[in-house]
Amino acid sequence: MGSVGPPLAATQSKKTLPPLHSVLPPLLLGTATFNYQYVSDPHNPEVLPALSIVTRTLELGISAFDTSPYYGPSETILGQALTHPSNAAKYPRDSYFLVTKAGRVGPNEFDYSPEWIRYSVYRSLERLGGGGKGKDSTCSHLDLVYLHDCEFVSPEEVLAAVAELRRLRDEEGLVRYVGISGYPVDTLCDLAARVKSTSPNNEPLDAVLSYGHYTLQNNTLGTPRIHARFEHEAGVDCVLNASMLGMGLLTTRGADAGPMAAWHPSPEGLRKAVRTLVGLAAAADERLEVVAIRWAMDNWAREGASKGGSSPWLLPKGTRAGVNVMGVATVAELEETYRVFRSVIEGYNPDSSGSNEELAQKHDWSLERRDKIQKLVERMWDALGEWKDYSWESPDPGFVNERKPEDRGVVPQDDGIMEKYSKRKQQLG
């Protein structure tokens, strides 16, 4: 989706960066699926063809990737694919937009101390740049870093971690944009508003990533109340929608198949209700996952536009579209999702309805498809009943951070990462 801009100087402040929405593409490849939670052996290309997925993603122009150190080997697998000789020569670092996260260490373990956030960023740069085993990292910076699942820690910890990410941006030039991610939407609004009100010059967050809250089962993120909170209280530039399939729930196989069955947080009643949607989709000669992706992309492109991204390759200059993060585990899933995305843009893009007959036909077909999907989804809403817009609790009642207070901020010293970046910092002066 085009270049994401020239490389940063050794240090660069927020003042010299363009607004995030001007460089953020409307679609990102999420690599949570490059993980044991979704596939049995993510390192095995016969189980997860990661190199083929990343290469095809770049070929399609989807030049943006979302990952996290919490996603098991995801950062390392993605970094190896991006720096593979077959890709590195064609796609230098500044030809794609790279997003990761920091702060979540394990399922019930979080460390938002400035020391750990700093180490996490350094380690992500190494992993995503193909570093390790004697290789130097080729990753000069991270385009966007979120604080991962920030509802699990105190607001004070979030504020301290945001300050550290901004320091890494302003003093070391390693981070360009700063955001938070999480599940409960009102908590995200509360924290984003607090960051703005307590920051020097009332600086807002660049981005908020919400997952599982703009799906055909739960579209809380799209309500006017939430829009108003992000706009007026928090002043966030971009709000991104992730997990259009509800972390695999809204699929033909559902959450009860494969590794997801052991960890997916949806209650049995919701899973049972979703299984009825599979039959409704089949009766309409559709697959649930296609309906879910189409509905979320089509509607978030419009409802999320005021907090969306842009792409001169896809949209007229100045036009914004709501940003979605898609997760796939096969090349076929990638191409299917991309096909749906392109069709959505053909209906959303006003230029598609002009004098070009082929584009006009695609525009009209997209709108007809939008209408058909909407009618089917409305029947699905009736079938969901009480489970429509249901959100599970996050964190669970009684949650306790397993990261002991005395261990917070304690970072590894035997991997050479801190030493390497300390020397770099000294060279910057």
mmCIF file of C-alpha atoms in Angstrom, residues 9-352:
data_model
loop_
_atom_site.group_PDB
_atom_site.id
_atom_site.type_symbol
_atom_site.label_atom_id
_atom_site.label_comp_id
_atom_site.label_asym_id
_atom_site.label_seq_id
_atom_site.Cartn_x
_atom_site.Cartn_y
_atom_site.Cartn_z
ATOM 1 C CA ALA A 9 16.827 10.724 11.809
ATOM 2 C CA ALA A 10 18.761 9.346 14.765
ATOM 3 C CA THR A 11 16.270 11.150 16.962
ATOM 4 C CA GLN A 12 13.054 12.752 15.892
ATOM 5 C CA SER A 13 10.310 14.386 17.898
ATOM 6 C CA LYS A 14 6.576 14.126 17.544
ATOM 7 C CA LYS A 15 6.509 17.580 15.979
ATOM 8 C CA THR A 16 8.290 16.388 12.835
ATOM 9 C CA LEU A 17 6.111 13.318 12.231
ATOM 10 C CA PRO A 18 3.065 13.439 9.959
ATOM 11 C CA PRO A 19 -0.230 12.488 11.616
ATOM 12 C CA LEU A 20 -0.645 8.748 11.903
ATOM 13 C CA HIS A 21 -3.782 8.657 9.745
ATOM 14 C CA SER A 22 -1.810 9.991 6.774
ATOM 15 C CA VAL A 23 0.582 7.003 6.772
ATOM 16 C CA LEU A 24 -1.565 4.208 8.233
ATOM 17 C CA PRO A 25 -3.026 1.844 5.609
ATOM 18 C CA PRO A 26 -6.669 0.728 5.970
ATOM 19 C CA LEU A 27 -5.712 -2.965 6.253
ATOM 20 C CA LEU A 28 -2.984 -4.713 8.253
ATOM 21 C CA LEU A 29 -1.951 -8.354 8.443
ATOM 22 C CA GLY A 30 -2.216 -9.473 12.059
ATOM 23 C CA THR A 31 0.172 -12.256 13.012
ATOM 24 C CA ALA A 32 -1.365 -13.480 16.265
ATOM 25 C CA THR A 33 -1.990 -16.597 14.180
ATOM 26 C CA PHE A 34 1.796 -17.168 13.965
ATOM 27 C CA ASN A 35 1.446 -18.755 17.375
ATOM 28 C CA TYR A 36 0.712 -22.038 19.153
ATOM 29 C CA GLN A 37 -2.664 -20.660 20.267
ATOM 30 C CA TYR A 38 -3.942 -20.920 16.691
ATOM 31 C CA VAL A 39 -1.800 -23.579 14.990
ATOM 32 C CA SER A 40 -0.113 -26.701 16.325
ATOM 33 C CA ASP A 41 3.395 -25.932 15.038
ATOM 34 C CA PRO A 42 3.915 -22.361 13.759
ATOM 35 C CA HIS A 43 7.564 -23.026 12.929
ATOM 36 C CA ASN A 44 6.613 -25.781 10.476
ATOM 37 C CA PRO A 45 5.935 -24.304 7.001
ATOM 38 C CA GLU A 46 3.670 -27.234 6.213
ATOM 39 C CA VAL A 47 1.466 -26.207 9.145
ATOM 40 C CA LEU A 48 1.926 -22.438 8.884
ATOM 41 C CA PRO A 49 3.407 -21.224 5.566
ATOM 42 C CA ALA A 50 4.532 -17.936 7.136
ATOM 43 C CA LEU A 51 7.060 -17.000 4.449
ATOM 44 C CA SER A 52 4.500 -17.572 1.707
ATOM 45 C CA ILE A 53 1.860 -15.584 3.629
ATOM 46 C CA VAL A 54 4.174 -12.611 4.245
ATOM 47 C CA THR A 55 5.500 -12.638 0.687
ATOM 48 C CA ARG A 56 2.015 -12.732 -0.792
ATOM 49 C CA THR A 57 0.901 -9.986 1.594
ATOM 50 C CA LEU A 58 3.670 -7.729 0.306
ATOM 51 C CA GLU A 59 2.898 -8.638 -3.310
ATOM 52 C CA LEU A 60 -0.731 -7.644 -2.794
ATOM 53 C CA GLY A 61 0.355 -4.264 -1.461
ATOM 54 C CA ILE A 62 -0.806 -4.875 2.109
ATOM 55 C CA SER A 63 2.341 -3.288 3.442
ATOM 56 C CA ALA A 64 1.476 -3.310 7.134
ATOM 57 C CA PHE A 65 1.948 -5.942 9.840
ATOM 58 C CA ASP A 66 0.740 -6.226 13.446
ATOM 59 C CA THR A 67 2.424 -8.528 15.962
ATOM 60 C CA SER A 68 3.422 -8.820 19.622
ATOM 61 C CA PRO A 69 6.056 -10.524 21.781
ATOM 62 C CA TYR A 70 3.131 -12.106 23.630
ATOM 63 C CA TYR A 71 2.186 -14.016 20.474
ATOM 64 C CA GLY A 72 4.788 -16.703 21.120
ATOM 65 C CA PRO A 73 7.206 -16.916 18.175
ATOM 66 C CA SER A 74 5.222 -14.453 16.039
ATOM 67 C CA GLU A 75 7.758 -11.605 16.035
ATOM 68 C CA THR A 76 10.623 -13.929 15.181
ATOM 69 C CA ILE A 77 8.694 -15.735 12.432
ATOM 70 C CA LEU A 78 7.507 -12.443 10.919
ATOM 71 C CA GLY A 79 10.997 -10.944 11.121
ATOM 72 C CA GLN A 80 12.544 -13.960 9.409
ATOM 73 C CA ALA A 81 9.989 -13.720 6.606
ATOM 74 C CA LEU A 82 10.446 -9.971 6.093
ATOM 75 C CA THR A 83 14.236 -10.266 6.032
ATOM 76 C CA HIS A 84 14.341 -13.415 3.937
ATOM 77 C CA PRO A 85 16.556 -12.770 0.891
ATOM 78 C CA SER A 86 13.573 -13.209 -1.431
ATOM 79 C CA ASN A 87 11.820 -10.305 0.291
ATOM 80 C CA ALA A 88 14.598 -8.112 1.651
ATOM 81 C CA ALA A 89 15.858 -7.101 -1.789
ATOM 82 C CA LYS A 90 12.401 -6.085 -3.003
ATOM 83 C CA TYR A 91 10.950 -4.636 0.186
ATOM 84 C CA PRO A 92 13.323 -2.514 2.294
ATOM 85 C CA ARG A 93 12.313 -1.545 5.817
ATOM 86 C CA ASP A 94 10.632 1.728 4.854
ATOM 87 C CA SER A 95 8.353 0.070 2.333
ATOM 88 C CA TYR A 96 6.146 -1.459 5.043
ATOM 89 C CA PHE A 97 4.469 -0.340 8.283
ATOM 90 C CA LEU A 98 5.451 -2.362 11.342
ATOM 91 C CA VAL A 99 3.380 -2.562 14.527
ATOM 92 C CA THR A 100 4.103 -4.437 17.734
ATOM 93 C CA LYS A 101 3.209 -4.279 21.399
ATOM 94 C CA ALA A 102 4.858 -4.237 24.827
ATOM 95 C CA GLY A 103 3.957 -4.895 28.441
ATOM 96 C CA ARG A 104 2.258 -8.302 28.336
ATOM 97 C CA VAL A 105 4.725 -10.996 29.334
ATOM 98 C CA GLY A 106 2.445 -14.010 29.760
ATOM 99 C CA PRO A 107 -1.220 -15.020 30.124
ATOM 100 C CA ASN A 108 -1.384 -13.558 33.645
ATOM 101 C CA GLU A 109 1.872 -11.634 33.739
ATOM 102 C CA PHE A 110 2.356 -7.953 32.925
ATOM 103 C CA ASP A 111 5.277 -5.571 33.293
ATOM 104 C CA TYR A 112 4.646 -1.944 32.332
ATOM 105 C CA SER A 113 7.725 -0.587 34.080
ATOM 106 C CA PRO A 114 9.780 1.808 31.930
ATOM 107 C CA GLU A 115 12.730 -0.604 32.149
ATOM 108 C CA TRP A 116 10.743 -3.529 30.750
ATOM 109 C CA ILE A 117 9.022 -1.437 28.084
ATOM 110 C CA ARG A 118 12.436 -0.230 26.915
ATOM 111 C CA TYR A 119 13.829 -3.765 26.835
ATOM 112 C CA SER A 120 10.741 -5.065 25.041
ATOM 113 C CA VAL A 121 11.109 -2.464 22.288
ATOM 114 C CA TYR A 122 14.812 -3.262 21.863
ATOM 115 C CA ARG A 123 14.059 -6.995 21.705
ATOM 116 C CA SER A 124 11.279 -6.476 19.162
ATOM 117 C CA LEU A 125 13.661 -4.540 16.934
ATOM 118 C CA GLU A 126 16.057 -7.480 17.027
ATOM 119 C CA ARG A 127 13.406 -10.097 16.338
ATOM 120 C CA LEU A 128 11.617 -8.184 13.594
ATOM 121 C CA GLY A 129 14.860 -7.307 11.909
ATOM 122 C CA GLY A 130 15.975 -10.919 11.658
ATOM 123 C CA GLY A 131 18.591 -10.500 14.401
ATOM 124 C CA GLY A 132 19.957 -13.282 16.559
ATOM 125 C CA LYS A 133 22.466 -16.117 16.117
ATOM 126 C CA GLY A 134 25.188 -13.720 15.015
ATOM 127 C CA LYS A 135 22.960 -11.710 12.686
ATOM 128 C CA ASP A 136 22.484 -7.971 13.078
ATOM 129 C CA SER A 137 18.956 -6.626 13.077
ATOM 130 C CA THR A 138 17.863 -4.753 9.962
ATOM 131 C CA CYS A 139 14.937 -3.105 11.744
ATOM 132 C CA SER A 140 15.741 0.563 12.331
ATOM 133 C CA HIS A 141 12.468 1.519 14.014
ATOM 134 C CA LEU A 142 8.951 0.450 14.921
ATOM 135 C CA ASP A 143 6.201 2.450 13.263
ATOM 136 C CA LEU A 144 3.649 1.957 16.035
ATOM 137 C CA VAL A 145 3.906 0.369 19.473
ATOM 138 C CA TYR A 146 0.881 -0.417 21.645
ATOM 139 C CA LEU A 147 0.790 -1.133 25.338
ATOM 140 C CA HIS A 148 -0.666 -4.614 25.198
ATOM 141 C CA ASP A 149 -3.991 -5.356 26.949
ATOM 142 C CA CYS A 150 -3.753 -2.323 29.195
ATOM 143 C CA GLU A 151 -6.899 -3.176 31.188
ATOM 144 C CA PHE A 152 -4.809 -5.606 33.269
ATOM 145 C CA VAL A 153 -2.673 -2.943 34.970
ATOM 146 C CA SER A 154 -3.287 0.297 36.827
ATOM 147 C CA PRO A 155 -3.780 3.624 35.020
ATOM 148 C CA GLU A 156 -0.582 4.881 36.666
ATOM 149 C CA GLU A 157 1.391 2.027 35.112
ATOM 150 C CA VAL A 158 -0.109 2.841 31.703
ATOM 151 C CA LEU A 159 0.882 6.503 32.019
ATOM 152 C CA ALA A 160 4.468 5.618 32.958
ATOM 153 C CA ALA A 161 4.737 3.200 30.038
ATOM 154 C CA VAL A 162 3.325 5.751 27.561
ATOM 155 C CA ALA A 163 5.933 8.242 28.778
ATOM 156 C CA GLU A 164 8.703 5.719 28.139
ATOM 157 C CA LEU A 165 7.493 4.928 24.613
ATOM 158 C CA ARG A 166 7.425 8.650 23.864
ATOM 159 C CA ARG A 167 10.941 8.982 25.244
ATOM 160 C CA LEU A 168 12.077 6.187 22.917
ATOM 161 C CA ARG A 169 10.421 8.160 20.119
ATOM 162 C CA ASP A 170 11.876 11.552 20.940
ATOM 163 C CA GLU A 171 15.324 10.673 22.270
ATOM 164 C CA GLU A 172 16.264 7.450 20.485
ATOM 165 C CA GLY A 173 14.160 7.524 17.306
ATOM 166 C CA LEU A 174 13.154 3.885 17.689
ATOM 167 C CA VAL A 175 9.392 4.395 17.867
ATOM 168 C CA ARG A 176 7.254 6.612 15.658
ATOM 169 C CA TYR A 177 3.727 6.378 17.053
ATOM 170 C CA VAL A 178 2.319 5.319 20.434
ATOM 171 C CA GLY A 179 -0.956 3.619 21.319
ATOM 172 C CA ILE A 180 -2.779 1.249 23.645
ATOM 173 C CA SER A 181 -4.664 -1.976 22.974
ATOM 174 C CA GLY A 182 -7.205 -3.991 24.880
ATOM 175 C CA TYR A 183 -10.630 -5.592 25.045
ATOM 176 C CA PRO A 184 -13.095 -3.522 27.173
ATOM 177 C CA VAL A 185 -13.938 -0.495 25.052
ATOM 178 C CA ASP A 186 -14.902 1.868 27.865
ATOM 179 C CA THR A 187 -11.638 1.100 29.639
ATOM 180 C CA LEU A 188 -9.763 2.009 26.465
ATOM 181 C CA CYS A 189 -11.697 5.290 26.323
ATOM 182 C CA ASP A 190 -10.970 6.015 29.998
ATOM 183 C CA LEU A 191 -7.254 5.375 29.637
ATOM 184 C CA ALA A 192 -6.911 7.302 26.376
ATOM 185 C CA ALA A 193 -8.659 10.291 27.940
ATOM 186 C CA ARG A 194 -6.414 10.113 30.993
ATOM 187 C CA VAL A 195 -3.272 9.991 28.851
ATOM 188 C CA LYS A 196 -4.369 13.145 27.066
ATOM 189 C CA SER A 197 -5.340 15.054 30.207
ATOM 190 C CA THR A 198 -2.091 14.252 32.023
ATOM 191 C CA SER A 199 0.386 14.592 29.148
ATOM 192 C CA PRO A 200 2.464 17.708 28.461
ATOM 193 C CA ASN A 201 0.529 19.959 26.077
ATOM 194 C CA ASN A 202 -2.397 17.520 26.367
ATOM 195 C CA GLU A 203 -0.801 15.226 23.778
ATOM 196 C CA PRO A 204 -3.273 12.451 22.864
ATOM 197 C CA LEU A 205 -2.438 8.909 21.923
ATOM 198 C CA ASP A 206 -1.861 8.279 18.242
ATOM 199 C CA ALA A 207 -3.831 5.040 18.176
ATOM 200 C CA VAL A 208 -6.122 2.711 20.074
ATOM 201 C CA LEU A 209 -6.533 -0.912 18.995
ATOM 202 C CA SER A 210 -9.803 -2.564 19.978
ATOM 203 C CA TYR A 211 -10.371 -6.254 19.337
ATOM 204 C CA GLY A 212 -13.545 -8.286 19.160
ATOM 205 C CA HIS A 213 -15.811 -5.230 19.430
ATOM 206 C CA TYR A 214 -16.659 -4.547 15.822
ATOM 207 C CA THR A 215 -17.937 -7.896 14.658
ATOM 208 C CA LEU A 216 -21.320 -9.144 13.522
ATOM 209 C CA GLN A 217 -21.755 -10.482 17.070
ATOM 210 C CA ASN A 218 -20.586 -7.386 18.952
ATOM 211 C CA ASN A 219 -20.324 -3.914 17.402
ATOM 212 C CA THR A 220 -19.951 -1.850 20.567
ATOM 213 C CA LEU A 221 -17.007 -0.014 19.025
ATOM 214 C CA GLY A 222 -19.318 1.495 16.425
ATOM 215 C CA THR A 223 -21.790 3.118 18.806
ATOM 216 C CA PRO A 224 -22.105 6.937 18.750
ATOM 217 C CA ARG A 225 -21.282 7.106 22.455
ATOM 218 C CA ILE A 226 -17.912 5.423 21.957
ATOM 219 C CA HIS A 227 -17.162 7.537 18.882
ATOM 220 C CA ALA A 228 -17.836 10.665 20.923
ATOM 221 C CA ARG A 229 -15.583 9.534 23.753
ATOM 222 C CA PHE A 230 -12.619 8.845 21.470
ATOM 223 C CA GLU A 231 -13.170 12.126 19.652
ATOM 224 C CA HIS A 232 -13.932 14.598 22.429
ATOM 225 C CA GLU A 233 -12.453 13.088 25.592
ATOM 226 C CA ALA A 234 -9.405 11.327 24.203
ATOM 227 C CA GLY A 235 -8.614 13.065 20.905
ATOM 228 C CA VAL A 236 -7.147 9.847 19.481
ATOM 229 C CA ASP A 237 -6.086 10.091 15.848
ATOM 230 C CA CYS A 238 -6.769 6.478 14.794
ATOM 231 C CA VAL A 239 -8.962 3.713 16.233
ATOM 232 C CA LEU A 240 -8.268 0.289 14.741
ATOM 233 C CA ASN A 241 -10.538 -2.740 14.681
ATOM 234 C CA ALA A 242 -8.977 -6.162 15.201
ATOM 235 C CA SER A 243 -10.311 -9.705 15.342
ATOM 236 C CA MET A 244 -13.238 -9.407 12.954
ATOM 237 C CA LEU A 245 -13.844 -13.117 13.547
ATOM 238 C CA GLY A 246 -13.929 -12.818 17.331
ATOM 239 C CA MET A 247 -10.583 -14.609 17.721
ATOM 240 C CA GLY A 248 -11.859 -17.482 15.594
ATOM 241 C CA LEU A 249 -15.304 -17.699 17.188
ATOM 242 C CA LEU A 250 -17.189 -16.499 14.094
ATOM 243 C CA THR A 251 -16.017 -19.268 11.808
ATOM 244 C CA THR A 252 -17.422 -22.525 10.485
ATOM 245 C CA ARG A 253 -15.221 -24.555 12.824
ATOM 246 C CA GLY A 254 -15.876 -22.194 15.756
ATOM 247 C CA ALA A 255 -13.950 -21.898 19.001
ATOM 248 C CA ASP A 256 -14.391 -25.554 19.967
ATOM 249 C CA ALA A 257 -12.008 -26.932 17.349
ATOM 250 C CA GLY A 258 -8.219 -27.039 17.444
ATOM 251 C CA PRO A 259 -5.996 -25.240 19.993
ATOM 252 C CA MET A 260 -8.575 -22.457 20.510
ATOM 253 C CA ALA A 261 -10.829 -24.767 22.524
ATOM 254 C CA ALA A 262 -8.411 -24.637 25.458
ATOM 255 C CA TRP A 263 -8.149 -20.876 25.813
ATOM 256 C CA HIS A 264 -10.946 -19.013 24.007
ATOM 257 C CA PRO A 265 -12.783 -16.866 26.614
ATOM 258 C CA SER A 266 -16.280 -17.115 25.082
ATOM 259 C CA PRO A 267 -18.857 -18.881 27.308
ATOM 260 C CA GLU A 268 -20.625 -22.003 26.082
ATOM 261 C CA GLY A 269 -23.917 -20.169 25.569
ATOM 262 C CA LEU A 270 -22.291 -17.775 23.112
ATOM 263 C CA ARG A 271 -20.515 -20.609 21.306
ATOM 264 C CA LYS A 272 -23.807 -22.473 20.965
ATOM 265 C CA ALA A 273 -25.541 -19.362 19.598
ATOM 266 C CA VAL A 274 -22.768 -18.848 17.056
ATOM 267 C CA ARG A 275 -23.121 -22.435 15.846
ATOM 268 C CA THR A 276 -26.645 -21.568 14.708
ATOM 269 C CA LEU A 277 -25.160 -18.790 12.565
ATOM 270 C CA VAL A 278 -23.174 -21.367 10.600
ATOM 271 C CA GLY A 279 -26.445 -22.908 9.457
ATOM 272 C CA LEU A 280 -27.983 -19.534 8.596
ATOM 273 C CA ALA A 281 -24.965 -18.727 6.450
ATOM 274 C CA ALA A 282 -25.067 -22.104 4.705
ATOM 275 C CA ALA A 283 -28.789 -21.695 3.962
ATOM 276 C CA ALA A 284 -27.910 -18.450 2.170
ATOM 277 C CA ASP A 285 -25.104 -20.226 0.265
ATOM 278 C CA GLU A 286 -22.488 -18.387 2.317
ATOM 279 C CA ARG A 287 -19.768 -19.236 4.830
ATOM 280 C CA LEU A 288 -19.934 -17.595 8.244
ATOM 281 C CA GLU A 289 -16.340 -16.345 8.119
ATOM 282 C CA VAL A 290 -16.893 -14.639 4.764
ATOM 283 C CA VAL A 291 -20.069 -12.974 6.024
ATOM 284 C CA ALA A 292 -18.339 -11.864 9.223
ATOM 285 C CA ILE A 293 -15.327 -10.398 7.435
ATOM 286 C CA ARG A 294 -17.401 -8.703 4.765
ATOM 287 C CA TRP A 295 -19.802 -7.133 7.268
ATOM 288 C CA ALA A 296 -17.045 -5.867 9.574
ATOM 289 C CA MET A 297 -14.838 -4.481 6.802
ATOM 290 C CA ASP A 298 -17.704 -2.890 4.905
ATOM 291 C CA ASN A 299 -19.232 -1.171 7.902
ATOM 292 C CA TRP A 300 -16.056 -0.219 9.769
ATOM 293 C CA ALA A 301 -14.665 1.370 6.593
ATOM 294 C CA ARG A 302 -17.540 3.823 6.923
ATOM 295 C CA GLU A 303 -18.219 4.037 10.664
ATOM 296 C CA GLY A 304 -14.533 4.154 11.543
ATOM 297 C CA ALA A 305 -13.581 6.619 8.814
ATOM 298 C CA SER A 306 -13.218 9.659 11.074
ATOM 299 C CA LYS A 307 -10.594 7.716 13.031
ATOM 300 C CA GLY A 308 -9.314 5.765 10.029
ATOM 301 C CA GLY A 309 -6.275 5.620 7.804
ATOM 302 C CA SER A 310 -5.664 6.525 4.202
ATOM 303 C CA SER A 311 -3.954 5.099 1.164
ATOM 304 C CA PRO A 312 -3.280 6.996 -2.065
ATOM 305 C CA TRP A 313 -3.080 3.638 -3.802
ATOM 306 C CA LEU A 314 -6.697 2.838 -2.919
ATOM 307 C CA LEU A 315 -8.528 6.042 -2.045
ATOM 308 C CA PRO A 316 -8.699 9.639 -3.272
ATOM 309 C CA LYS A 317 -6.381 12.039 -1.465
ATOM 310 C CA GLY A 318 -7.811 13.064 1.878
ATOM 311 C CA THR A 319 -10.262 10.141 2.061
ATOM 312 C CA ARG A 320 -10.067 8.051 5.233
ATOM 313 C CA ALA A 321 -11.413 4.556 5.843
ATOM 314 C CA GLY A 322 -11.756 2.636 9.078
ATOM 315 C CA VAL A 323 -8.710 0.408 9.647
ATOM 316 C CA ASN A 324 -9.043 -3.355 10.124
ATOM 317 C CA VAL A 325 -6.471 -5.913 11.235
ATOM 318 C CA MET A 326 -6.916 -9.341 9.648
ATOM 319 C CA GLY A 327 -5.464 -12.612 10.891
ATOM 320 C CA VAL A 328 -4.895 -15.557 8.573
ATOM 321 C CA ALA A 329 -3.096 -18.881 8.743
ATOM 322 C CA THR A 330 -2.968 -19.806 5.040
ATOM 323 C CA VAL A 331 -2.339 -18.060 1.748
ATOM 324 C CA ALA A 332 -5.855 -19.013 0.653
ATOM 325 C CA GLU A 333 -7.337 -17.224 3.690
ATOM 326 C CA LEU A 334 -5.194 -14.190 2.907
ATOM 327 C CA GLU A 335 -6.307 -13.986 -0.709
ATOM 328 C CA GLU A 336 -9.961 -14.509 0.223
ATOM 329 C CA THR A 337 -9.795 -11.718 2.813
ATOM 330 C CA TYR A 338 -7.994 -9.434 0.396
ATOM 331 C CA ARG A 339 -10.582 -10.112 -2.313
ATOM 332 C CA VAL A 340 -13.327 -9.081 0.096
ATOM 333 C CA PHE A 341 -11.364 -5.997 1.142
ATOM 334 C CA ARG A 342 -10.850 -4.833 -2.437
ATOM 335 C CA SER A 343 -14.535 -5.262 -3.160
ATOM 336 C CA VAL A 344 -15.418 -3.256 -0.042
ATOM 337 C CA ILE A 345 -13.135 -0.430 -1.159
ATOM 338 C CA GLU A 346 -14.692 -0.502 -4.641
ATOM 339 C CA GLY A 347 -18.058 0.214 -3.072
ATOM 340 C CA TYR A 348 -16.724 2.715 -0.545
ATOM 341 C CA ASN A 349 -14.484 4.671 -2.926
ATOM 342 C CA PRO A 350 -16.556 7.461 -4.521
ATOM 343 C CA ASP A 351 -14.229 7.519 -7.532
ATOM 344 C CA SER A 352 -15.389 3.998 -8.427
#
